[in-house]
Tab-separated table of N, CA, C and O in Angstrom:
chain	number	residue	atom	x	y	z
S	1	THR	N	9.580	25.279	14.127
S	1	THR	CA	9.988	23.976	14.637
S	1	THR	C	8.770	23.066	14.787
S	1	THR	O	7.643	23.531	14.864
S	2	ILE	N	9.044	21.797	14.878
S	2	ILE	CA	7.993	20.802	15.042
S	2	ILE	C	7.921	20.421	16.520
S	2	ILE	O	8.947	20.109	17.131
S	3	PRO	N	6.720	20.443	17.103
S	3	PRO	CA	6.595	20.062	18.519
S	3	PRO	C	7.027	18.607	18.751
S	3	PRO	O	6.852	17.750	17.885
S	4	LYS	N	7.577	18.338	19.932
S	4	LYS	CA	8.023	17.005	20.284
S	4	LYS	C	6.817	16.059	20.388
S	4	LYS	O	5.754	16.435	20.857
S	5	VAL	N	7.016	14.824	19.931
S	5	VAL	CA	5.986	13.794	20.050
S	5	VAL	C	6.580	12.581	20.758
S	5	VAL	O	7.791	12.435	20.847
S	6	TYR	N	5.703	11.720	21.255
S	6	TYR	CA	6.150	10.509	21.943
S	6	TYR	C	6.072	9.272	21.056
S	6	TYR	O	6.755	8.293	21.294
S	7	LYS	N	5.214	9.332	20.031
S	7	LYS	CA	5.061	8.174	19.159
S	7	LYS	C	4.668	8.629	17.761
S	7	LYS	O	3.838	9.516	17.604
S	8	ILE	N	5.253	7.977	16.752
S	8	ILE	CA	4.917	8.230	15.349
S	8	ILE	C	4.325	6.931	14.798
S	8	ILE	O	4.893	5.863	14.968
S	9	PHE	N	3.172	7.052	14.162
S	9	PHE	CA	2.551	5.863	13.595
S	9	PHE	C	1.863	6.200	12.289
S	9	PHE	O	1.580	7.349	12.003
S	10	GLY	N	1.663	5.170	11.501
S	10	GLY	CA	0.994	5.337	10.216
S	10	GLY	C	1.803	4.707	9.100
S	10	GLY	O	2.974	4.372	9.262
S	11	PRO	N	1.146	4.527	7.955
S	11	PRO	CA	1.792	3.872	6.824
S	11	PRO	C	2.790	4.780	6.125
S	11	PRO	O	2.814	5.992	6.358
S	12	GLY	N	3.579	4.187	5.278
S	12	GLY	CA	4.530	4.965	4.500
S	12	GLY	C	5.381	4.066	3.638
S	12	GLY	O	5.283	2.848	3.694
S	13	ASN	N	6.239	4.692	2.878
S	13	ASN	CA	7.117	3.933	1.985
S	13	ASN	C	8.459	3.683	2.674
S	13	ASN	O	8.605	3.878	3.876
S	14	GLN	N	9.442	3.287	1.888
S	14	GLN	CA	10.756	2.972	2.464
S	14	GLN	C	11.420	4.181	3.113
S	14	GLN	O	12.182	4.045	4.072
S	15	TYR	N	11.124	5.387	2.637
S	15	TYR	CA	11.714	6.591	3.224
S	15	TYR	C	11.092	6.907	4.575
S	15	TYR	O	11.778	7.334	5.504
S	16	VAL	N	9.796	6.686	4.699
S	16	VAL	CA	9.119	6.864	5.983
S	16	VAL	C	9.680	5.870	6.993
S	16	VAL	O	9.960	6.217	8.139
S	17	MET	N	9.879	4.633	6.562
S	17	MET	CA	10.433	3.617	7.463
S	17	MET	C	11.843	3.985	7.898
S	17	MET	O	12.205	3.816	9.063
S	18	ALA	N	12.642	4.515	6.997
S	18	ALA	CA	13.999	4.945	7.357
S	18	ALA	C	13.951	6.077	8.371
S	18	ALA	O	14.717	6.086	9.341
S	19	ALA	N	13.036	7.009	8.171
S	19	ALA	CA	12.901	8.123	9.114
S	19	ALA	C	12.439	7.624	10.477
S	19	ALA	O	12.947	8.068	11.519
S	20	LYS	N	11.495	6.700	10.496
S	20	LYS	CA	11.033	6.135	11.763
S	20	LYS	C	12.180	5.440	12.497
S	20	LYS	O	12.303	5.556	13.716
S	21	SER	N	13.015	4.723	11.753
S	21	SER	CA	14.152	4.039	12.377
S	21	SER	C	15.119	5.033	13.005
S	21	SER	O	15.652	4.794	14.092
S	22	LEU	N	15.328	6.144	12.333
S	22	LEU	CA	16.240	7.161	12.867
S	22	LEU	C	15.706	7.798	14.145
S	22	LEU	O	16.438	7.949	15.120
S	23	VAL	N	14.422	8.169	14.150
S	23	VAL	CA	13.886	8.827	15.351
S	23	VAL	C	13.735	7.859	16.508
S	23	VAL	O	13.796	8.257	17.668
S	24	GLN	N	13.579	6.574	16.196
S	24	GLN	CA	13.478	5.579	17.258
S	24	GLN	C	14.775	5.505	18.057
S	24	GLN	O	14.769	5.247	19.255
S	25	ARG	N	15.881	5.782	17.411
S	25	ARG	CA	17.191	5.745	18.085
S	25	ARG	C	17.349	6.838	19.140
S	25	ARG	O	18.193	6.728	20.011
S	26	VAL	N	16.528	7.890	19.029
S	26	VAL	CA	16.629	8.986	19.999
S	26	VAL	C	15.437	9.010	20.949
S	26	VAL	O	15.141	10.033	21.552
S	27	GLY	N	14.762	7.868	21.076
S	27	GLY	CA	13.743	7.742	22.103
S	27	GLY	C	12.300	7.947	21.697
S	27	GLY	O	11.422	7.936	22.550
S	28	VAL	N	12.031	8.155	20.425
S	28	VAL	CA	10.649	8.299	19.979
S	28	VAL	C	10.125	6.913	19.594
S	28	VAL	O	10.788	6.177	18.871
S	29	SER	N	8.945	6.569	20.098
S	29	SER	CA	8.348	5.279	19.766
S	29	SER	C	7.746	5.313	18.367
S	29	SER	O	7.315	6.360	17.895
S	30	ILE	N	7.720	4.146	17.737
S	30	ILE	CA	7.039	4.004	16.445
S	30	ILE	C	6.048	2.856	16.561
S	30	ILE	O	6.136	2.038	17.484
S	31	ASP	N	5.098	2.785	15.625
S	31	ASP	CA	4.092	1.732	15.684
S	31	ASP	C	4.691	0.366	15.404
S	31	ASP	O	4.518	-0.571	16.153
S	32	MET	N	5.393	0.211	14.294
S	32	MET	CA	6.067	-1.035	13.956
S	32	MET	C	6.958	-0.813	12.750
S	32	MET	O	6.681	0.057	11.933
S	33	PRO	N	8.009	-1.595	12.646
S	33	PRO	CA	8.823	-1.511	11.424
S	33	PRO	C	8.096	-2.255	10.299
S	33	PRO	O	7.910	-3.464	10.381
S	34	ALA	N	7.656	-1.528	9.324
S	34	ALA	CA	6.897	-2.127	8.235
S	34	ALA	C	7.811	-2.487	7.076
S	34	ALA	O	8.806	-1.825	6.826
S	35	GLY	N	7.422	-3.526	6.387
S	35	GLY	CA	8.153	-3.936	5.197
S	35	GLY	C	7.414	-3.493	3.954
S	35	GLY	O	6.519	-2.653	4.026
S	36	PRO	N	7.748	-4.067	2.844
S	36	PRO	CA	7.062	-3.716	1.600
S	36	PRO	C	5.570	-4.046	1.682
S	36	PRO	O	5.170	-4.964	2.386
S	37	SER	N	4.790	-3.281	0.982
S	37	SER	CA	3.348	-3.522	0.947
S	37	SER	C	3.028	-4.669	0.009
S	37	SER	O	3.664	-4.831	-1.029
S	38	GLU	N	2.045	-5.457	0.400
S	38	GLU	CA	1.600	-6.570	-0.430
S	38	GLU	C	0.087	-6.657	-0.350
S	38	GLU	O	-0.494	-6.461	0.712
S	39	VAL	N	-0.550	-6.925	-1.472
S	39	VAL	CA	-1.991	-7.160	-1.476
S	39	VAL	C	-2.316	-8.116	-2.608
S	39	VAL	O	-1.669	-8.097	-3.658
S	40	MET	N	-3.299	-8.984	-2.353
S	40	MET	CA	-3.812	-9.862	-3.395
S	40	MET	C	-5.321	-9.674	-3.416
S	40	MET	O	-5.989	-9.830	-2.399
S	41	VAL	N	-5.847	-9.312	-4.576
S	41	VAL	CA	-7.273	-9.137	-4.759
S	41	VAL	C	-7.798	-10.348	-5.527
S	41	VAL	O	-7.302	-10.659	-6.607
S	42	VAL	N	-8.782	-11.028	-4.937
S	42	VAL	CA	-9.428	-12.165	-5.585
S	42	VAL	C	-10.765	-11.658	-6.120
S	42	VAL	O	-11.586	-11.158	-5.354
S	43	ALA	N	-10.960	-11.739	-7.430
S	43	ALA	CA	-12.130	-11.136	-8.062
S	43	ALA	C	-12.886	-12.145	-8.922
S	43	ALA	O	-12.280	-12.882	-9.691
S	44	ASP	N	-14.210	-12.128	-8.784
S	44	ASP	CA	-15.044	-12.943	-9.663
S	44	ASP	C	-15.844	-12.019	-10.574
S	44	ASP	O	-15.584	-10.811	-10.633
S	45	GLU	N	-16.834	-12.562	-11.259
S	45	GLU	CA	-17.600	-11.771	-12.230
S	45	GLU	C	-18.450	-10.676	-11.587
S	45	GLU	O	-18.925	-9.790	-12.277
S	46	THR	N	-18.590	-10.700	-10.259
S	46	THR	CA	-19.386	-9.660	-9.590
S	46	THR	C	-18.546	-8.476	-9.113
S	46	THR	O	-19.087	-7.532	-8.557
S	47	CYS	N	-17.250	-8.524	-9.326
S	47	CYS	CA	-16.386	-7.461	-8.802
S	47	CYS	C	-16.606	-6.144	-9.538
S	47	CYS	O	-16.999	-6.111	-10.701
S	48	ASN	N	-16.320	-5.073	-8.839
S	48	ASN	CA	-16.328	-3.741	-9.431
S	48	ASN	C	-14.877	-3.430	-9.828
S	48	ASN	O	-14.029	-3.261	-8.944
S	49	PRO	N	-14.568	-3.350	-11.109
S	49	PRO	CA	-13.177	-3.124	-11.536
S	49	PRO	C	-12.566	-1.841	-10.980
S	49	PRO	O	-11.363	-1.784	-10.732
S	50	VAL	N	-13.383	-0.826	-10.754
S	50	VAL	CA	-12.886	0.440	-10.187
S	50	VAL	C	-12.341	0.198	-8.783
S	50	VAL	O	-11.250	0.658	-8.435
S	51	PHE	N	-13.080	-0.554	-7.982
S	51	PHE	CA	-12.649	-0.829	-6.612
S	51	PHE	C	-11.429	-1.746	-6.585
S	51	PHE	O	-10.505	-1.534	-5.798
S	52	ALA	N	-11.443	-2.771	-7.428
S	52	ALA	CA	-10.307	-3.694	-7.468
S	52	ALA	C	-9.029	-2.956	-7.868
S	52	ALA	O	-7.972	-3.139	-7.251
S	53	ALA	N	-9.113	-2.108	-8.877
S	53	ALA	CA	-7.947	-1.339	-9.314
S	53	ALA	C	-7.474	-0.391	-8.220
S	53	ALA	O	-6.266	-0.244	-7.985
S	54	SER	N	-8.415	0.235	-7.535
S	54	SER	CA	-8.054	1.150	-6.439
S	54	SER	C	-7.319	0.417	-5.334
S	54	SER	O	-6.342	0.931	-4.780
S	55	ASP	N	-7.795	-0.784	-4.990
S	55	ASP	CA	-7.119	-1.569	-3.957
S	55	ASP	C	-5.693	-1.925	-4.373
S	55	ASP	O	-4.765	-1.830	-3.572
S	56	LEU	N	-5.521	-2.315	-5.614
S	56	LEU	CA	-4.184	-2.656	-6.103
S	56	LEU	C	-3.259	-1.445	-6.101
S	56	LEU	O	-2.125	-1.506	-5.624
S	57	LEU	N	-3.758	-0.339	-6.609
S	57	LEU	CA	-2.934	0.873	-6.703
S	57	LEU	C	-2.599	1.472	-5.337
S	57	LEU	O	-1.524	2.059	-5.168
S	58	SER	N	-3.494	1.323	-4.376
S	58	SER	CA	-3.242	1.899	-3.051
S	58	SER	C	-2.021	1.282	-2.388
S	58	SER	O	-1.367	1.924	-1.574
S	59	GLN	N	-1.699	0.058	-2.732
S	59	GLN	CA	-0.496	-0.578	-2.192
S	59	GLN	C	0.699	-0.417	-3.121
S	59	GLN	O	1.824	-0.249	-2.663
S	60	ALA	N	0.460	-0.469	-4.414
S	60	ALA	CA	1.565	-0.354	-5.378
S	60	ALA	C	2.267	0.991	-5.277
S	60	ALA	O	3.465	1.088	-5.533
S	61	GLU	N	1.533	2.030	-4.885
S	61	GLU	CA	2.133	3.365	-4.821
S	61	GLU	C	3.147	3.520	-3.706
S	61	GLU	O	3.857	4.513	-3.651
S	62	HIS	N	3.252	2.529	-2.815
S	62	HIS	CA	4.196	2.643	-1.710
S	62	HIS	C	5.644	2.485	-2.140
S	62	HIS	O	6.543	2.853	-1.405
S	63	GLY	N	5.873	1.940	-3.311
S	63	GLY	CA	7.252	1.828	-3.779
S	63	GLY	C	7.431	0.678	-4.736
S	63	GLY	O	6.554	-0.175	-4.888
S	64	PRO	N	8.592	0.632	-5.372
S	64	PRO	CA	8.851	-0.404	-6.375
S	64	PRO	C	8.964	-1.805	-5.779
S	64	PRO	O	8.874	-2.793	-6.501
S	65	ASP	N	9.141	-1.914	-4.469
S	65	ASP	CA	9.221	-3.227	-3.847
S	65	ASP	C	7.864	-3.743	-3.378
S	65	ASP	O	7.768	-4.815	-2.797
S	66	SER	N	6.804	-2.989	-3.622
S	66	SER	CA	5.454	-3.434	-3.284
S	66	SER	C	4.995	-4.481	-4.290
S	66	SER	O	5.315	-4.405	-5.468
S	67	GLN	N	4.219	-5.450	-3.789
S	67	GLN	CA	3.703	-6.505	-4.659
S	67	GLN	C	2.183	-6.459	-4.649
S	67	GLN	O	1.566	-6.470	-3.587
S	68	VAL	N	1.586	-6.388	-5.822
S	68	VAL	CA	0.136	-6.423	-5.938
S	68	VAL	C	-0.239	-7.504	-6.951
S	68	VAL	O	0.393	-7.639	-7.994
S	69	ILE	N	-1.255	-8.275	-6.600
S	69	ILE	CA	-1.643	-9.417	-7.427
S	69	ILE	C	-3.153	-9.421	-7.592
S	69	ILE	O	-3.882	-9.259	-6.613
S	70	LEU	N	-3.609	-9.619	-8.805
S	70	LEU	CA	-5.025	-9.822	-9.091
S	70	LEU	C	-5.208	-11.287	-9.471
S	70	LEU	O	-4.526	-11.791	-10.364
S	71	VAL	N	-6.123	-11.967	-8.785
S	71	VAL	CA	-6.430	-13.364	-9.084
S	71	VAL	C	-7.874	-13.432	-9.547
S	71	VAL	O	-8.782	-12.992	-8.846
S	72	THR	N	-8.082	-13.961	-10.732
S	72	THR	CA	-9.420	-14.152	-11.264
S	72	THR	C	-9.390	-15.259	-12.301
S	72	THR	O	-8.354	-15.516	-12.914
S	73	THR	N	-10.525	-15.902	-12.473
S	73	THR	CA	-10.657	-16.914	-13.528
S	73	THR	C	-11.475	-16.371	-14.694
S	73	THR	O	-11.762	-17.099	-15.642
S	74	VAL	N	-11.828	-15.092	-14.616
S	74	VAL	CA	-12.683	-14.474	-15.630
S	74	VAL	C	-11.853	-13.480	-16.437
S	74	VAL	O	-11.425	-12.449	-15.910
S	75	ARG	N	-11.611	-13.794	-17.695
S	75	ARG	CA	-10.755	-12.945	-18.544
S	75	ARG	C	-11.285	-11.515	-18.644
S	75	ARG	O	-10.513	-10.556	-18.609
S	76	SER	N	-12.596	-11.347	-18.743
S	76	SER	CA	-13.165	-10.003	-18.872
S	76	SER	C	-12.934	-9.175	-17.608
S	76	SER	O	-12.745	-7.958	-17.679
S	77	VAL	N	-12.907	-9.815	-16.464
S	77	VAL	CA	-12.609	-9.111	-15.207
S	77	VAL	C	-11.154	-8.650	-15.212
S	77	VAL	O	-10.848	-7.503	-14.876
S	78	ALA	N	-10.245	-9.534	-15.613
S	78	ALA	CA	-8.827	-9.162	-15.679
S	78	ALA	C	-8.621	-7.994	-16.635
S	78	ALA	O	-7.905	-7.037	-16.306
S	79	ASP	N	-9.262	-8.047	-17.783
S	79	ASP	CA	-9.128	-6.958	-18.756
S	79	ASP	C	-9.691	-5.649	-18.210
S	79	ASP	O	-9.092	-4.585	-18.378
S	80	ALA	N	-10.855	-5.717	-17.562
S	80	ALA	CA	-11.487	-4.515	-17.020
S	80	ALA	C	-10.671	-3.894	-15.896
S	80	ALA	O	-10.512	-2.673	-15.809
S	81	VAL	N	-10.118	-4.740	-15.017
S	81	VAL	CA	-9.289	-4.219	-13.917
S	81	VAL	C	-8.010	-3.629	-14.485
S	81	VAL	O	-7.570	-2.537	-14.055
S	82	ASN	N	-7.372	-4.289	-15.432
S	82	ASN	CA	-6.163	-3.739	-16.054
S	82	ASN	C	-6.438	-2.383	-16.713
S	82	ASN	O	-5.633	-1.452	-16.579
S	83	ALA	N	-7.547	-2.281	-17.401
S	83	ALA	CA	-7.908	-1.004	-18.031
S	83	ALA	C	-8.121	0.075	-16.986
S	83	ALA	O	-7.700	1.223	-17.152
S	84	GLU	N	-8.737	-0.296	-15.882
S	84	GLU	CA	-8.998	0.678	-14.823
S	84	GLU	C	-7.712	1.099	-14.117
S	84	GLU	O	-7.560	2.262	-13.738
S	85	VAL	N	-6.775	0.168	-13.968
S	85	VAL	CA	-5.465	0.523	-13.396
S	85	VAL	C	-4.793	1.580	-14.276
S	85	VAL	O	-4.253	2.563	-13.772
S	86	GLU	N	-4.816	1.371	-15.567
S	86	GLU	CA	-4.235	2.353	-16.489
S	86	GLU	C	-4.950	3.696	-16.413
S	86	GLU	O	-4.330	4.751	-16.496
S	87	LYS	N	-6.254	3.656	-16.270
S	87	LYS	CA	-7.064	4.876	-16.215
S	87	LYS	C	-6.801	5.681	-14.949
S	87	LYS	O	-6.691	6.902	-14.988
S	88	GLN	N	-6.708	4.984	-13.822
S	88	GLN	CA	-6.536	5.671	-12.540
S	88	GLN	C	-5.125	6.182	-12.398
S	88	GLN	O	-4.822	7.086	-11.731
């Protein structure tokens, strides 16, 4: 069995949120009802494509309703980040 807790917190996808909603009905506190994940990365020519791709993917993996956006005016940065997203 799982020991009783007073509060559940932390990130998760839509299934985690559904579970949190259910346990909240029986008196367990939760941190907050979270919605879909969203992130916008603004990148210039000094960005590290590995880091930018990691930031985008860390939110996109939460579910199909997550929104991730890369904003850049440098075509080579967009290409490098896209390649890194595919690689990771």
